């Protein structure tokens, strides 16, 4: 089984997986793939990055020993996102190499699952300063998704947002803006569940406009982002906390110091409450 999860990148975030938390703990033995992912999500929700990384490494070894290539691809996709967010380049690139090799070996390049692996691989390469190297994998994702998904599928939103970030890194600002807008169009049709993703994209656009010299656009973008973060329709959970933490410094960079404090405080309060609930059983 391959679980499809993909990232919605800098300064946010990853799409919320539909999972339920099970009481599974690292070191208790072998995991079915669903329980492995649920445990990883539980650790991430607690802001326990070290334990989450160790858990992924343990699970990968388990599935390699069992010859379960589908589960390996799922874990490697999680590793790409995890090591990217942790800034661990060597481990992130190793995960990319292994994930792409498995997708190609098992002839999954044209499937949605294969596309998601290409997307995670490309986004990891981009995060480590390899945007030009990432572009062919984004193109492979586009082909795979185009053959297997409806054009309005939310996964295109993640793809377009990440392509925009790559073009931004390459200084192709008009193309970056166009892809941010494409991502926004898809997410607008999926509201209210996509409000937070839209808010993150507005933050991304503000950063783009600063680089591009379109300073008059920045405040409007940030105001729309703030509306999204403050929306009562957005669930205040670990996913929200992650995005608050990722975006807080960007708001501070633009002089929105109260918003930076508000988001940082919200993230810490949410993580503390999750840890308290875990401790209480």
XYZ file of C-alpha atoms in Angstrom:
281
model
C 0.000 0.000 0.000
C 1.219 3.472 -0.903
C -0.298 6.403 0.960
C -0.370 9.625 -1.020
C 0.656 12.726 0.922
C 2.382 15.758 -0.502
C 3.799 19.026 0.698
C 2.549 22.565 0.352
C 5.820 24.340 0.807
C 7.622 27.345 2.188
C 6.853 29.137 4.357
C 4.188 26.484 5.107
C 3.230 23.372 5.268
C 1.916 19.942 4.420
C -1.594 18.875 3.552
C -3.483 17.441 6.453
C -3.690 13.631 6.181
C -6.974 12.057 7.211
C -5.701 9.860 10.021
C -6.755 8.817 13.481
C -4.157 8.584 16.217
C -3.485 5.085 17.557
C -1.645 4.294 20.757
C 1.454 2.879 19.062
C 4.883 3.652 20.430
C 8.353 3.528 18.881
C 10.280 0.380 19.637
C 7.260 -1.853 20.237
C 7.858 -3.948 17.150
C 6.758 -3.982 13.523
C 4.104 -1.677 12.137
C 1.553 -2.054 9.365
C 1.967 0.952 7.099
C -1.150 2.774 8.338
C -0.034 2.500 11.957
C 3.478 3.587 10.999
C 2.122 6.781 9.468
C -0.295 7.390 12.323
C 2.554 7.131 14.814
C 4.662 9.508 12.754
C 1.781 12.010 12.665
C 1.353 11.647 16.422
C 4.997 12.472 17.057
C 4.962 15.421 14.664
C 1.807 16.764 16.315
C 3.687 16.690 19.637
C 6.599 18.594 18.058
C 8.826 15.583 18.805
C 11.057 15.850 15.731
C 13.927 13.668 16.978
C 11.593 10.797 17.855
C 9.706 11.194 14.568
C 12.910 10.894 12.553
C 14.031 7.819 14.478
C 10.619 6.273 13.925
C 10.810 6.760 10.146
C 14.291 5.237 9.994
C 13.135 2.231 12.000
C 10.081 1.719 9.793
C 12.079 1.957 6.578
C 14.435 -0.776 7.759
C 11.445 -2.924 8.697
C 9.797 -2.592 5.285
C 13.106 -3.104 3.471
C 13.628 -6.359 5.371
C 10.085 -7.444 4.496
C 10.515 -6.539 0.813
C 7.431 -4.302 0.968
C 8.292 -1.749 -1.708
C 4.932 0.037 -1.529
C 5.379 0.760 2.176
C 8.967 1.819 1.515
C 7.766 4.443 -0.974
C 5.290 5.778 1.579
C 7.966 6.078 4.260
C 10.464 7.621 1.845
C 7.915 10.270 0.894
C 7.553 11.138 4.574
C 11.334 11.197 4.950
C 11.691 13.669 2.075
C 9.347 16.091 3.795
C 10.762 15.493 7.253
C 14.442 15.924 6.376
C 13.620 18.901 4.174
C 11.921 20.641 7.077
C 14.779 19.685 9.395
C 17.392 20.972 6.957
C 19.190 17.606 6.790
C 20.364 17.689 3.187
C 22.231 14.396 2.952
C 19.385 12.316 4.385
C 16.832 14.241 2.356
C 18.679 13.601 -0.901
C 19.171 9.929 -0.022
C 15.409 9.643 0.430
C 14.864 11.263 -2.967
C 17.253 8.838 -4.667
C 15.652 5.773 -3.093
C 12.075 6.925 -3.675
C 12.601 7.754 -7.358
C 14.427 4.458 -7.928
C 11.520 2.451 -6.479
C 8.913 4.335 -8.519
C 10.858 3.724 -11.716
C 11.653 0.097 -10.882
C 7.970 -0.699 -10.349
C 6.781 1.305 -13.372
C 4.684 3.759 -11.396
C 5.827 6.923 -13.171
C 2.418 7.577 -14.753
C 0.350 6.917 -11.621
C -0.900 9.445 -9.070
C 1.261 7.773 -6.422
C 4.303 8.025 -8.649
C 3.484 11.660 -9.312
C 3.333 12.369 -5.597
C 6.784 10.843 -5.133
C 8.144 12.975 -7.988
C 6.545 16.031 -6.371
C 8.109 15.334 -2.983
C 11.457 14.625 -4.637
C 11.364 17.858 -6.632
C 10.370 19.920 -3.618
C 13.213 18.423 -1.601
C 15.721 19.192 -4.340
C 14.394 22.753 -4.533
C 14.660 23.182 -0.757
C 18.350 22.293 -0.902
C 19.157 24.834 -3.610
C 18.630 22.567 -6.619
C 15.607 24.231 -8.234
C 16.845 23.702 -11.790
C 17.428 20.016 -11.072
C 13.928 19.808 -9.603
C 12.060 21.073 -12.686
C 12.060 17.773 -14.642
C 10.473 16.021 -11.655
C 7.767 18.684 -11.435
C 7.117 18.078 -15.136
C 6.860 14.331 -14.508
C 4.406 15.057 -11.693
C 2.329 17.154 -14.085
C 2.212 14.317 -16.605
C 1.328 11.703 -13.988
C -1.395 13.825 -12.392
C -2.738 14.844 -15.797
C -3.250 11.196 -16.731
C -4.810 10.072 -13.459
C -6.521 12.997 -11.678
C -9.364 15.399 -12.273
C -8.018 18.884 -13.214
C -9.586 20.347 -10.057
C -8.003 17.801 -7.696
C -6.382 19.395 -4.637
C -3.071 17.738 -5.494
C -2.662 20.115 -8.409
C -2.774 22.938 -5.860
C 0.267 21.532 -4.088
C 2.042 20.951 -7.390
C 1.435 24.484 -8.691
C 2.462 26.081 -5.402
C 5.736 24.195 -5.360
C 6.435 24.887 -9.024
C 5.955 28.568 -8.253
C 8.561 28.373 -5.517
C 11.038 26.737 -7.892
C 10.527 29.395 -10.574
C 10.894 32.040 -7.880
C 14.269 30.608 -6.878
C 15.316 30.725 -10.549
C 14.318 34.384 -10.827
C 11.416 33.657 -13.200
C 8.995 35.849 -11.269
C 6.140 36.131 -13.807
C 5.965 32.341 -14.112
C 6.098 31.997 -10.334
C 3.204 34.415 -9.926
C 1.166 32.556 -12.550
C 1.587 29.242 -10.751
C 0.719 30.746 -7.361
C -2.487 32.033 -8.947
C -3.212 28.594 -10.448
C -2.775 27.041 -7.006
C -5.050 29.669 -5.481
C -7.773 29.032 -8.088
C -7.893 25.356 -7.185
C -7.885 25.974 -3.440
C -10.638 28.614 -3.716
C -12.941 25.939 -5.116
C -12.164 23.659 -2.177
C -12.975 26.090 0.649
C -13.445 26.031 3.604
C -11.071 23.089 3.957
C -8.322 24.894 2.062
C -8.389 28.263 3.877
C -5.034 27.683 5.565
C -3.344 26.627 2.311
C -4.668 29.799 0.702
C -3.285 31.885 3.561
C 0.152 30.321 3.132
C 0.059 31.046 -0.595
C -0.671 34.725 0.131
C 2.432 34.770 2.349
C 4.416 33.155 -0.470
C 3.162 35.817 -2.870
C 4.262 38.587 -0.495
C 7.791 37.155 -0.494
C 7.732 36.908 -4.285
C 6.615 40.520 -4.686
C 9.423 41.725 -2.446
C 12.001 39.935 -4.595
C 10.324 41.201 -7.755
C 10.261 44.803 -6.590
C 6.448 44.994 -6.436
C 6.363 46.334 -2.889
C 2.920 47.887 -3.344
C 1.415 44.371 -3.501
C 2.903 43.084 -0.240
C 0.550 44.488 2.384
C -2.540 43.337 0.517
C -1.189 39.796 0.388
C -0.322 39.764 4.078
C -3.708 41.130 5.105
C -5.429 38.316 3.210
C -3.069 35.806 4.823
C -3.941 37.144 8.280
C -7.657 36.704 7.526
C -6.967 33.072 6.728
C -4.972 32.385 9.877
C -7.644 34.054 11.996
C -10.585 32.355 10.279
C -12.892 30.552 12.702
C -13.331 27.835 10.069
C -9.707 26.742 10.404
C -9.079 23.916 12.866
C -6.532 24.817 15.554
C -4.501 21.610 15.573
C -0.913 20.512 15.008
C -1.163 21.302 11.302
C -2.246 24.841 12.115
C 0.569 25.172 14.673
C 3.130 24.019 12.115
C 2.009 26.672 9.648
C 1.899 29.367 12.307
C 5.485 28.634 13.231
C 6.644 28.535 9.618
C 4.978 31.820 8.661
C 5.567 33.826 11.841
C 9.075 34.986 10.941
C 7.964 36.055 7.475
C 5.372 38.344 9.026
C 8.075 39.687 11.321
C 10.350 40.299 8.344
C 7.708 42.594 6.865
C 7.229 44.450 10.144
C 4.090 42.642 11.314
C 5.534 42.015 14.751
C 2.238 41.564 16.576
C 1.132 38.938 14.058
C 4.479 37.180 14.430
C 3.953 37.067 18.190
C 0.339 35.970 17.797
C 1.221 33.065 15.497
C 4.247 31.970 17.534
C 2.197 31.978 20.722
C -0.630 30.051 19.062
C 1.809 27.379 17.865
C 3.373 26.902 21.288
C -0.011 26.747 23.026
C -1.285 24.121 20.599
C 1.831 21.963 20.888
C 1.731 22.233 24.672
C -1.910 21.166 24.743
C -1.188 18.185 22.484
C 1.680 17.102 24.745
C -0.531 17.516 27.803
C -3.253 15.363 26.275
C -0.697 12.687 25.382
C 0.646 12.700 28.934
C -2.873 12.348 30.335
C -3.505 9.370 28.092
